[in-house]
Short mmCIF file of C-alpha atoms and ligand atoms in Angstrom, two decimals:
data_model
loop_
_atom_site.label_atom_id
_atom_site.label_comp_id
_atom_site.label_asym_id
_atom_site.label_seq_id
_atom_site.Cartn_x
_atom_site.Cartn_y
_atom_site.Cartn_z
CA UNK A 1 124.75 78.77 73.91
CA UNK A 2 125.37 79.20 70.13
CA UNK A 3 122.23 81.39 67.58
CA UNK A 4 120.91 78.58 65.96
CA UNK A 5 119.24 79.16 62.66
CA UNK A 6 115.54 78.44 62.91
CA UNK A 7 113.48 78.66 59.85
CA UNK A 8 109.88 78.89 61.23
CA UNK A 9 107.05 76.87 58.64
CA UNK A 10 103.32 78.08 58.77
CA UNK A 11 100.14 78.72 56.54
CA UNK A 12 99.39 82.10 59.06
CA UNK A 13 101.42 84.71 60.28
CA UNK A 14 100.66 88.30 61.13
CA UNK A 15 100.78 91.21 59.79
CA UNK A 16 100.56 89.07 56.14
CA UNK A 17 97.45 86.48 56.55
CA UNK A 18 95.78 85.39 60.15
CA UNK A 19 92.46 83.54 60.08
CA UNK A 20 93.01 82.83 64.79
CA UNK A 21 95.44 82.17 66.90
CA UNK A 22 98.11 81.01 64.83
CA UNK A 23 98.60 83.58 62.12
CA UNK A 24 99.37 85.06 66.05
CA UNK A 25 101.49 83.32 67.25
CA UNK A 26 103.24 82.25 63.56
CA UNK A 27 104.41 86.46 63.51
CA UNK A 28 105.38 86.36 66.85
CA UNK A 29 107.97 83.55 67.31
CA UNK A 30 110.82 84.50 65.23
CA UNK A 31 110.51 87.47 65.86
CA UNK A 32 111.00 86.75 70.29
CA UNK A 33 113.32 84.11 68.54
CA UNK A 34 115.54 86.73 66.80
CA UNK A 35 115.43 88.83 70.60
CA UNK A 36 117.05 85.39 71.43
CA UNK A 37 120.73 86.32 69.41
CA UNK A 38 119.04 82.97 67.02
CA UNK A 39 118.67 83.63 63.32
CA UNK A 40 114.79 83.76 62.08
CA UNK A 41 113.26 82.71 58.93
CA UNK A 42 109.89 82.17 57.96
CA UNK A 43 107.45 80.77 54.44
CA UNK A 44 103.92 81.37 53.85
CA UNK A 45 102.06 81.02 50.95
CA UNK A 46 102.22 84.36 49.44
CA UNK A 47 98.37 84.33 49.30
CA UNK A 48 96.59 87.37 47.59
CA UNK A 49 96.21 88.84 50.86
CA UNK A 50 100.42 89.54 50.89
CA UNK A 51 101.16 90.45 47.73
CA UNK A 52 98.40 92.66 47.43
CA UNK A 53 99.13 94.23 51.22
CA UNK A 54 101.25 96.90 50.12
CA UNK A 55 104.46 95.75 51.54
CA UNK A 56 107.89 96.10 50.67
CA UNK A 57 108.38 91.80 48.36
CA UNK A 58 111.26 91.19 46.14
CA UNK A 59 112.48 88.27 44.35
CA UNK A 60 114.50 85.36 46.12
CA UNK A 61 116.25 84.40 42.93
CA UNK A 62 115.07 81.22 43.07
CA UNK A 63 113.13 79.55 40.63
CA UNK A 64 112.06 76.23 40.16
CA UNK A 65 109.17 73.44 39.27
CA UNK A 66 107.51 70.70 41.18
CA UNK A 67 105.41 67.72 39.81
CA UNK A 68 102.01 67.46 41.03
CA UNK A 69 100.90 64.10 40.30
CA UNK A 70 101.59 64.72 36.77
CA UNK A 71 101.46 68.35 36.69
CA UNK A 72 104.61 70.57 36.39
CA UNK A 73 103.33 73.57 38.68
CA UNK A 74 106.33 77.13 38.46
CA UNK A 75 107.03 78.04 41.79
CA UNK A 76 108.79 81.10 42.72
CA UNK A 77 110.02 82.18 45.79
CA UNK A 78 110.01 85.67 47.48
CA UNK A 79 111.48 87.54 50.10
CA UNK A 80 109.86 90.25 52.83
CA UNK A 81 110.54 91.33 55.99
CA UNK A 82 108.16 90.68 60.02
CA UNK A 83 107.93 94.05 60.62
CA UNK A 84 109.62 95.95 62.53
CA UNK A 85 112.53 92.56 62.91
CA UNK A 86 115.26 91.36 60.22
CA UNK A 87 113.76 88.43 60.57
CA UNK A 88 113.35 86.44 56.33
CA UNK A 89 109.66 85.10 55.32
CA UNK A 90 110.34 83.34 52.31
CA UNK A 91 106.93 83.39 49.67
CA UNK A 92 106.19 80.18 48.10
CA UNK A 93 103.85 82.01 45.28
CA UNK A 94 102.23 79.21 42.38
CA UNK A 95 98.42 81.80 41.46
CA UNK A 96 96.59 78.82 40.90
CA UNK A 97 97.47 77.50 44.23
CA UNK A 98 97.80 80.96 46.38
CA UNK A 99 96.10 83.76 44.45
CA UNK A 100 92.45 83.36 46.12
CA UNK A 101 90.41 85.49 49.05
CA UNK A 102 90.32 83.34 51.88
CA UNK A 103 93.53 81.18 53.49
CA UNK A 104 91.85 77.92 53.42
CA UNK A 105 87.73 78.72 52.41
CA UNK A 106 86.06 81.23 50.39
CA UNK A 107 82.26 81.67 51.00
CA UNK A 108 81.59 78.53 49.02
CA UNK A 109 83.41 77.36 51.77
CA UNK A 110 86.72 74.79 52.06
CA UNK A 111 88.58 74.75 48.95
CA UNK A 112 88.45 71.43 47.79
CA UNK A 113 91.78 71.39 46.45
CA UNK A 114 93.50 72.21 50.01
CA UNK A 115 95.33 68.91 50.47
CA UNK A 116 97.49 70.07 46.59
CA UNK A 117 97.50 73.44 48.37
CA UNK A 118 100.11 73.08 51.33
CA UNK A 119 100.99 69.81 49.30
CA UNK A 120 102.66 71.20 47.12
CA UNK A 121 103.57 74.74 50.03
CA UNK A 122 105.85 71.92 52.19
CA UNK A 123 107.16 70.78 48.59
CA UNK A 124 108.62 74.15 47.40
CA UNK A 125 110.04 74.55 50.89
CA UNK A 126 112.58 71.46 51.42
CA UNK A 127 113.29 72.70 47.38
CA UNK A 128 113.54 76.05 48.49
CA UNK A 129 115.87 75.76 51.71
CA UNK A 130 118.02 73.33 49.45
CA UNK A 131 118.49 76.14 46.26
CA UNK A 132 118.62 79.24 48.18
CA UNK A 133 120.86 77.18 50.07
CA UNK A 134 119.72 78.30 53.68
CA UNK A 135 122.09 75.73 56.30
CA UNK A 136 118.73 75.44 58.89
CA UNK A 137 119.23 73.82 62.27
CA UNK A 138 115.91 73.81 63.29
CA UNK A 139 113.25 73.38 61.48
CA UNK A 140 109.85 74.07 62.98
CA UNK A 141 106.60 73.13 61.94
CA UNK A 142 103.13 74.06 62.62
CA UNK A 143 99.39 72.87 62.25
CA UNK A 144 98.65 69.93 59.34
CA UNK A 145 100.01 71.88 56.37
CA UNK A 146 102.73 71.35 57.50
CA UNK A 147 103.13 67.90 58.44
CA UNK A 148 104.70 66.80 54.84
CA UNK A 149 107.80 68.71 55.87
CA UNK A 150 109.51 66.36 58.77
CA UNK A 151 108.20 62.77 56.72
CA UNK A 152 110.59 64.56 54.13
CA UNK A 153 113.68 64.75 56.45
CA UNK A 154 112.93 61.74 57.91
CA UNK A 155 112.72 59.31 54.59
CA UNK A 156 115.02 61.37 52.62
CA UNK A 157 112.73 62.88 49.78
CA UNK A 158 114.43 63.81 47.20
CA UNK A 159 118.13 63.57 48.48
CA UNK A 160 118.37 66.80 49.45
CA UNK A 161 121.65 67.36 51.70
CA UNK A 162 120.05 69.81 54.50
CA UNK A 163 117.96 66.88 55.73
CA UNK A 164 121.41 65.52 57.27
CA UNK A 165 122.29 67.22 59.39
CA UNK A 166 118.40 70.15 60.30
CA UNK A 167 116.04 68.72 63.01
CA UNK A 168 112.51 69.12 62.61
CA UNK A 169 110.14 70.32 64.99
CA UNK A 170 105.95 69.39 65.58
CA UNK A 171 103.80 72.11 66.70
CA UNK A 172 100.02 70.85 67.50
CA UNK A 173 97.59 74.19 67.62
CA UNK A 174 94.60 72.58 67.34
CA UNK A 175 94.01 68.63 66.69
CA UNK A 176 90.89 68.72 65.65
CA UNK A 177 91.84 70.12 62.06
CA UNK A 178 94.39 67.41 60.83
CA UNK A 179 94.77 67.69 57.10
CA UNK A 180 92.48 65.12 56.25
CA UNK A 181 92.20 63.66 52.86
CA UNK A 182 91.29 60.81 50.45
CA UNK A 183 93.88 58.33 49.84
CA UNK A 184 93.76 58.96 45.81
CA UNK A 185 95.54 62.15 47.14
CA UNK A 186 99.09 61.09 48.18
CA UNK A 187 101.04 60.62 45.31
CA UNK A 188 100.10 64.77 45.26
CA UNK A 189 102.80 64.71 48.18
CA UNK A 190 105.44 62.73 45.72
CA UNK A 191 105.95 60.01 48.91
CA UNK A 192 106.33 56.40 47.91
CA UNK A 193 102.46 54.66 48.12
CA UNK A 194 104.50 52.27 50.83
CA UNK A 195 104.26 55.05 53.32
CA UNK A 196 100.28 55.25 53.68
CA UNK A 197 100.16 52.07 55.96
CA UNK A 198 97.91 52.93 60.04
CA UNK A 199 101.34 53.69 61.92
CA UNK A 200 103.09 56.34 59.16
CA UNK A 201 101.26 58.51 56.65
CA UNK A 202 97.38 56.56 56.55
CA UNK A 203 94.36 57.45 58.97
CA UNK A 204 92.05 54.69 58.78
CA UNK A 205 91.61 54.33 54.66
CA UNK A 206 92.69 58.41 54.21
CA UNK A 207 95.52 60.85 54.15
CA UNK A 208 95.98 62.30 57.20
CA UNK A 209 98.84 65.02 57.44
CA UNK A 210 99.14 65.70 60.80
CA UNK A 211 99.51 62.88 61.71
CA UNK A 212 102.64 61.97 59.51
CA UNK A 213 104.24 65.68 61.24
CA UNK A 214 103.51 64.17 64.14
CA UNK A 215 104.72 60.51 64.25
CA UNK A 216 107.91 61.37 61.60
CA UNK A 217 108.66 64.81 63.29
CA UNK A 218 112.13 64.81 65.80
CA UNK A 219 110.24 66.71 68.53
CA UNK A 220 106.37 67.41 68.88
CA UNK A 221 104.99 70.14 71.15
CA UNK A 222 101.90 71.69 72.14
CA UNK A 223 100.80 74.91 73.34
CA UNK A 224 99.92 74.38 76.93
CA UNK A 225 100.68 71.38 79.48
CA UNK A 226 97.24 71.01 80.40
CA UNK A 227 95.99 70.45 76.37
CA UNK A 228 99.63 68.17 75.87
CA UNK A 229 98.33 65.93 78.40
CA UNK A 230 95.00 65.73 77.61
CA UNK A 231 95.75 65.17 74.17
CA UNK A 232 96.28 61.75 75.28
CA UNK A 233 93.32 60.71 75.95
CA UNK A 234 90.73 59.38 74.54
CA UNK A 235 88.02 62.29 75.30
CA UNK A 236 90.79 65.00 73.31
CA UNK A 237 92.58 62.81 71.44
CA UNK A 238 90.63 63.45 68.66
CA UNK A 239 91.20 59.58 66.89
CA UNK A 240 94.63 60.31 67.06
CA UNK A 241 95.54 59.63 71.25
CA UNK A 242 97.74 56.54 70.58
CA UNK A 243 100.17 57.32 68.30
CA UNK A 244 100.30 60.56 70.52
CA UNK A 245 101.06 57.93 73.51
CA UNK A 246 103.12 56.63 71.54
CA UNK A 247 105.43 59.27 71.46
CA UNK A 248 105.57 60.44 74.86
CA UNK A 249 108.03 62.02 76.98
CA UNK A 250 108.67 63.74 73.11
CA UNK A 251 104.92 65.55 73.98
CA UNK A 252 105.42 68.28 75.86
CA UNK A 253 103.45 71.89 76.39
CA UNK A 254 104.37 75.60 75.15
CA UNK A 255 101.96 78.13 77.06
CA UNK A 256 102.11 80.56 74.03
CA UNK A 257 103.60 84.54 74.32
CA UNK A 258 101.55 87.77 74.12
CA UNK A 259 102.78 90.49 71.39
CA UNK A 260 102.91 93.28 73.95
CA UNK A 261 103.54 96.08 71.10
CA UNK A 262 100.27 94.19 69.45
CA UNK A 263 98.56 93.84 72.34
CA UNK A 264 98.78 96.94 74.40
CA UNK A 265 96.59 98.78 76.30
CA UNK A 266 99.36 101.37 77.51
CA UNK A 267 99.94 101.88 73.68
CA UNK A 268 97.45 100.19 72.01
CA UNK A 269 96.71 102.93 68.56
CA UNK A 270 93.05 101.12 68.22
CA UNK A 271 91.95 103.32 72.02
CA UNK A 272 90.33 105.87 72.49
CA UNK A 273 92.02 106.18 75.18
CA UNK A 274 95.00 104.18 76.56
CA UNK A 275 95.88 103.19 80.15
CA UNK A 276 98.05 100.88 82.47
CA UNK A 277 97.99 99.29 85.89
CA UNK A 278 98.08 102.54 87.33
CA UNK A 279 94.73 105.23 85.90
CA UNK A 280 93.00 101.89 83.86
CA UNK A 281 90.16 102.74 86.20
CA UNK A 282 89.81 106.28 85.04
CA UNK A 283 90.62 105.41 81.22
CA UNK A 284 89.77 101.95 80.74
CA UNK A 285 86.03 103.53 81.46
CA UNK A 286 86.56 106.12 78.84
CA UNK A 287 86.71 102.50 76.51
CA UNK A 288 83.52 101.35 77.58
CA UNK A 289 81.91 104.24 76.50
CA UNK A 290 83.65 104.73 73.32
CA UNK A 291 82.44 100.81 72.56
CA UNK A 292 78.54 101.03 74.50
CA UNK A 293 78.76 104.18 71.76
CA UNK A 294 80.29 102.58 68.79
CA UNK A 295 78.13 99.33 69.18
CA UNK A 296 74.24 100.99 69.50
CA UNK A 297 74.51 100.01 74.04
CA UNK A 298 72.51 101.47 76.17
CA UNK A 299 75.63 104.66 77.52
CA UNK A 300 75.65 103.26 80.58
CA UNK A 301 78.82 102.70 83.39
CA UNK A 302 77.84 100.26 85.17
CA UNK A 303 76.06 97.58 83.21
CA UNK A 304 78.54 94.90 83.20
CA UNK A 305 79.74 94.24 80.11
CA UNK A 306 80.61 91.25 78.82
CA UNK A 307 82.83 90.83 75.60
CA UNK A 308 83.17 87.78 73.66
CA UNK A 309 85.68 87.66 70.75
CA UNK A 310 86.17 84.45 68.91
CA UNK A 311 85.22 82.50 66.16
CA UNK A 312 81.64 80.92 65.60
CA UNK A 313 82.99 76.69 65.33
CA UNK A 314 81.33 74.16 68.02
CA UNK A 315 84.97 74.76 69.50
CA UNK A 316 84.66 77.65 70.74
CA UNK A 317 80.79 76.67 73.47
CA UNK A 318 78.55 78.51 71.46
CA UNK A 319 76.21 75.89 72.30
CA UNK A 320 76.06 77.72 75.72
CA UNK A 321 76.77 81.41 74.91
CA UNK A 322 73.13 81.47 72.78
CA UNK A 323 71.13 79.32 75.28
CA UNK A 324 72.59 81.50 77.99
CA UNK A 325 71.67 85.21 76.33
CA UNK A 326 68.53 84.14 74.76
CA UNK A 327 67.96 84.22 79.36
CA UNK A 328 70.92 87.48 80.98
CA UNK A 329 69.50 89.87 77.69
CA UNK A 330 65.25 89.83 79.62
CA UNK A 331 66.40 89.36 82.84
CA UNK A 332 69.76 90.76 83.52
CA UNK A 333 71.70 94.64 83.98
CA UNK A 334 74.86 93.19 81.34
CA UNK A 335 75.20 94.55 78.46
CA UNK A 336 76.71 91.70 75.51
CA UNK A 337 79.71 92.69 72.82
CA UNK A 338 80.21 89.59 70.54
CA UNK A 339 82.51 89.40 67.39
CA UNK A 340 83.21 86.79 65.21
CA UNK A 341 82.25 84.89 62.34
CA UNK A 342 81.86 81.59 61.47
CA UNK A 343 79.70 78.73 60.95
CA UNK A 344 76.55 79.50 59.33
CA UNK A 345 73.86 78.68 61.89
CA UNK A 346 75.95 80.38 64.44
CA UNK A 347 75.71 83.62 62.55
CA UNK A 348 71.83 83.38 62.07
CA UNK A 349 71.22 82.62 65.60
CA UNK A 350 73.20 85.47 67.05
CA UNK A 351 72.04 87.59 64.24
CA UNK A 352 68.24 86.92 65.37
CA UNK A 353 69.38 87.05 69.35
CA UNK A 354 70.93 91.27 68.90
CA UNK A 355 67.69 92.22 66.30
CA UNK A 356 65.11 92.53 69.36
CA UNK A 357 67.66 93.48 72.12
CA UNK A 358 69.95 96.24 70.27
CA UNK A 359 70.68 98.07 74.04
CA UNK A 360 71.92 95.20 75.61
CA UNK A 361 73.26 92.70 72.91
CA UNK A 362 75.55 93.74 70.26
CA UNK A 363 76.72 91.23 67.32
CA UNK A 364 79.38 91.44 64.83
CA UNK A 365 79.54 89.14 62.34
CA UNK A 366 82.56 90.39 61.24
CA UNK A 367 86.64 89.82 61.00
CA UNK A 368 87.68 92.68 62.24
CA UNK A 369 91.38 94.39 64.60
CA UNK A 370 90.33 97.32 65.02
CA UNK A 371 87.06 95.87 66.99
CA UNK A 372 88.73 93.52 68.53
CA UNK A 373 90.97 95.50 70.58
CA UNK A 374 88.32 98.03 71.72
CA UNK A 375 86.93 95.12 72.88
CA UNK A 376 88.82 93.98 75.09
CA UNK A 377 89.19 97.44 76.34
CA UNK A 378 86.27 98.51 76.80
CA UNK A 379 84.71 95.22 78.37
CA UNK A 380 84.39 94.79 81.69
CA UNK A 381 84.87 90.78 81.51
CA UNK A 382 85.56 88.44 78.79
CA UNK A 383 84.04 84.92 77.94
CA UNK A 384 85.03 82.47 77.08
CA UNK A 385 84.18 78.73 77.98
CA UNK A 386 85.77 76.35 75.00
CA UNK A 387 84.89 73.42 74.75
CA UNK A 388 87.97 72.54 74.71
CA UNK A 389 91.17 74.79 73.82
CA UNK A 390 94.53 74.16 72.92
CA UNK A 391 96.27 77.85 74.53
CA UNK A 392 93.83 80.02 73.78
CA UNK A 393 95.11 84.20 72.68
CA UNK A 394 91.86 86.28 73.99
CA UNK A 395 92.27 85.31 77.35
CA UNK A 396 96.04 86.03 77.88
CA UNK A 397 94.95 89.50 75.37
CA UNK A 398 91.54 89.97 78.08
CA UNK A 399 93.63 89.70 81.21
CA UNK A 400 96.24 92.37 80.16
CA UNK A 401 93.54 94.70 78.98
CA UNK A 402 91.49 94.33 82.94
CA UNK A 403 89.03 92.96 81.07
CA UNK A 404 88.75 89.89 83.29
CA UNK A 405 88.49 87.07 81.92
CA UNK A 406 85.50 83.66 82.41
CA UNK A 407 86.75 80.60 81.13
CA UNK A 408 85.56 76.68 81.24
CA UNK A 409 88.38 74.95 82.88
CA UNK A 410 90.24 73.32 80.08
CA UNK A 411 93.61 73.14 78.28
CA UNK A 412 95.54 76.31 78.23
CA UNK A 413 92.50 78.58 79.93
CA UNK A 414 93.36 75.68 82.57
CA UNK A 415 96.66 76.82 82.78
CA UNK A 416 96.39 80.23 82.30
CA UNK A 417 94.01 81.78 83.98
CA UNK A 418 93.35 81.85 88.30
CA UNK A 419 90.20 82.05 89.66
CA UNK A 420 88.88 83.69 92.13
CA UNK A 421 88.03 82.50 95.71
CA UNK A 422 89.22 82.78 98.83
CA UNK A 423 92.40 81.49 99.09
CA UNK A 424 93.40 83.40 95.69
CA UNK A 425 92.08 86.86 97.32
CA UNK A 426 94.39 86.92 100.27
CA UNK A 427 97.56 85.62 98.34
CA UNK A 428 96.35 87.90 95.95
CA UNK A 429 96.73 85.82 92.44
CA UNK A 430 92.75 85.64 91.25
CA UNK A 431 93.01 86.49 87.38
CA UNK A 432 89.60 85.52 86.11
CA UNK A 433 87.02 83.17 86.84
CA UNK A 434 87.15 79.83 85.71
CA UNK A 435 84.10 76.83 85.69
CA UNK A 436 85.86 72.97 85.70
CA UNK A 437 82.32 71.57 83.82
CA UNK A 438 81.31 71.37 80.64
CA UNK A 439 77.50 73.05 80.81
CA UNK A 440 75.00 75.86 80.81
CA UNK A 441 74.53 75.80 84.65
CA UNK A 442 78.16 75.92 85.76
CA UNK A 443 79.21 78.64 82.73
CA UNK A 444 76.08 81.36 84.79
CA UNK A 445 77.04 80.20 87.75
CA UNK A 446 80.59 81.86 87.45
CA UNK A 447 79.48 84.57 85.42
CA UNK A 448 76.62 84.87 88.95
CA UNK A 449 80.10 84.82 90.14
CA UNK A 450 81.41 87.72 88.33
CA UNK A 451 78.46 89.37 87.85
CA UNK A 452 78.18 89.98 91.65
CA UNK A 453 81.33 90.61 91.84
CA UNK A 454 80.96 93.56 89.76
CA UNK A 455 78.81 94.89 91.03
CA UNK A 456 78.52 94.98 94.71
CA UNK A 457 82.18 94.15 95.50
CA UNK A 458 85.03 96.36 94.16
CA UNK A 459 87.99 96.04 96.00
CA UNK A 460 87.97 93.00 95.05
CA UNK A 461 87.04 93.67 91.48
CA UNK A 462 89.89 95.88 91.73
CA UNK A 463 92.41 93.11 92.94
CA UNK A 464 91.49 91.46 89.99
CA UNK A 465 91.59 93.83 87.79
CA UNK A 466 94.95 94.54 88.63
CA UNK A 467 96.46 91.31 89.20
CA UNK A 468 95.59 90.05 85.44
CA UNK A 469 96.93 93.62 83.61
CA UNK A 470 100.21 93.10 86.42
CA UNK A 471 100.48 89.18 84.95
CA UNK A 472 103.07 88.31 82.14
CA UNK A 473 103.11 86.13 79.48
CA UNK A 474 105.86 87.39 76.69
CA UNK A 475 106.75 85.46 74.36
CA UNK A 476 110.74 85.82 75.34
CA UNK A 477 110.27 82.69 78.43
CA UNK A 478 107.53 80.66 75.37
CA UNK A 479 110.30 81.65 72.98
CA UNK A 480 112.93 80.23 75.11
CA UNK A 481 111.55 76.57 76.10
CA UNK A 482 111.48 76.42 72.27
CA UNK A 483 115.54 76.62 71.86
CA UNK A 484 115.97 74.48 75.33
CA UNK A 485 114.00 72.05 72.74
CA UNK A 486 115.99 72.49 69.75
CA UNK A 487 119.43 72.71 71.72
CA UNK A 488 118.76 68.97 72.97
CA UNK A 489 117.51 67.75 69.47
CA UNK A 490 120.10 68.80 67.57
CA UNK A 491 122.51 66.80 70.61
CA UNK A 492 120.86 63.80 69.01
CA UNK A 493 122.95 62.47 66.90
CA UNK A 494 120.12 60.61 65.61
CA UNK A 495 117.49 63.14 65.20
P1 ADP B 501 91.99 79.95 67.66
O1 ADP B 501 92.81 80.13 66.80
O2 ADP B 501 91.57 79.01 68.28
O3 ADP B 501 90.51 81.20 66.65
P2 ADP B 501 92.41 82.38 69.92
O4 ADP B 501 91.57 82.50 71.26
O5 ADP B 501 94.23 81.86 69.88
O6 ADP B 501 91.89 81.09 69.38
O7 ADP B 501 93.21 83.38 68.98
C1 ADP B 501 92.52 83.91 68.36
C2 ADP B 501 92.85 84.99 67.63
O8 ADP B 501 91.63 85.61 66.83
C3 ADP B 501 92.73 86.15 68.64
O9 ADP B 501 93.47 87.18 68.16
C4 ADP B 501 91.44 86.95 68.53
O10 ADP B 501 91.37 88.66 68.62
C5 ADP B 501 91.03 87.32 66.48
N1 ADP B 501 89.34 86.47 65.95
C6 ADP B 501 89.18 85.85 66.82
N2 ADP B 501 87.82 86.33 65.62
C7 ADP B 501 87.94 87.39 65.55
C8 ADP B 501 87.11 88.59 64.91
N3 ADP B 501 85.58 87.77 64.29
N4 ADP B 501 87.68 89.54 64.72
C9 ADP B 501 89.17 89.79 64.70
N5 ADP B 501 90.27 89.55 65.00
C10 ADP B 501 89.26 88.29 65.92
C1 GLC B 502 94.65 78.12 67.21
C2 GLC B 502 93.34 77.34 69.22
C3 GLC B 502 94.22 77.79 69.78
C4 GLC B 502 95.30 78.18 69.71
C5 GLC B 502 95.82 79.01 68.65
C6 GLC B 502 97.65 79.21 68.47
O1 GLC B 502 94.04 77.76 66.83
O2 GLC B 502 92.52 76.50 69.39
O3 GLC B 502 94.19 77.45 71.85
O4 GLC B 502 96.10 79.84 71.04
O5 GLC B 502 96.32 77.74 67.73
O6 GLC B 502 97.75 78.61 69.32
#
């Protein structure tokens, strides 16, 4: 098969910028594509965090200005690499937009000029590909921040010649984040008002950048098959189910992979003890003790330790977790290690709860890569009762770390965790505990099942852990699926 030239366009990319799983995905997929023999490049805004990270950055010898609704904004393109790869990352530098703390927001809240910031990014990417003559075959756009690019490509914006050959693909990581702005932001996109209609860029009077991407892209994907189906229903479609339905067979769900170079208990530098499927029973206990010490939980090896690492957003099931904690911290011989940042309402409730139950419940309201790894390794179970979950990476990390996932059967959680029941024990496929109805009662029953198995049936528990640890969710498999789509698009004469 002929090697392709693929450009990944994203607002997050590990190790440069991350607020959630999007960063993990866009840091790993370009490398996986390169390993499959393709030429892979990527684009990211030159955020303050990137420029100050100490990584080697050089000019790409490409500068231009963009007319942002009458304001001429200069752009300088810089260049770096994704670590341990040849993947070139082009950084779109414009200090007024990106020299700030935070990707989308800071402590005062969402940036008010996000439409302008990411319109500029999208326009600069199109211009840079042109000026640098990058000769791309595929432009792979991720989420609303890049939704304008497929529109530029389809409408022949500024007559860039590279549009005639390249095809676009839009991957939806979370339909709830649509990049919806008031209609007077339309001139910032540079596109004509004629595109501001309900079939293309408009959504109930607003400009909608994710909808724009979905409408104009040559292919649309999301990050799990179940979520691909769910978002064509009114319940999960966030108002875009009709548009998605109209794309019919084009909408494909591909489960994310795990970067096992980053998330592997056998080599994880953040852990006091490394372990694999052969020695987890002794070594993982050391990680548990380390975590209990670090978080000032009672050092009790027999207490089931439940971990949570998650954004504090409604999506993640905090309206179930917090009432459950209120009950469980009193009655049960269970400990909790919780790491998250986000909604101040949840932060306050968790902080208050933790104050009274320090030996049972540890809450850390920060973004900490090292603690995220230590919780995966040190906990016995990992709770992820998301209301909805496009894919979810933490349950995949948990599987590999032998922290048995307890999940709501939705989206990617349904596609990646196999519930432990008599059937799945006997055929050795059980990897976790799942509940179907989103309710406190069902989640609680599911947790009781998990805790009972942990405490009373160690042979079953060991089997579940071992099944999970040996499951493989590699990027290679997922990248191959994307390549199939890329090839299909390039074989279609009209895109
Ligand atoms: P989402 O992208 O919806 O937040 P995912 O499960 O796909 O959910 O990915 C979340 C990623 O963000 C994981 O890599 C997880 O470890 C990380 N993460 C979330 N919150 C924190 C935090 N407070 N500190 C460190 N890492 C976090
Ligand atoms: C989004 C989703 C999450 C997914 C991640 C990466 O943030 O909420 O489920 O794993 O994107 O695709």
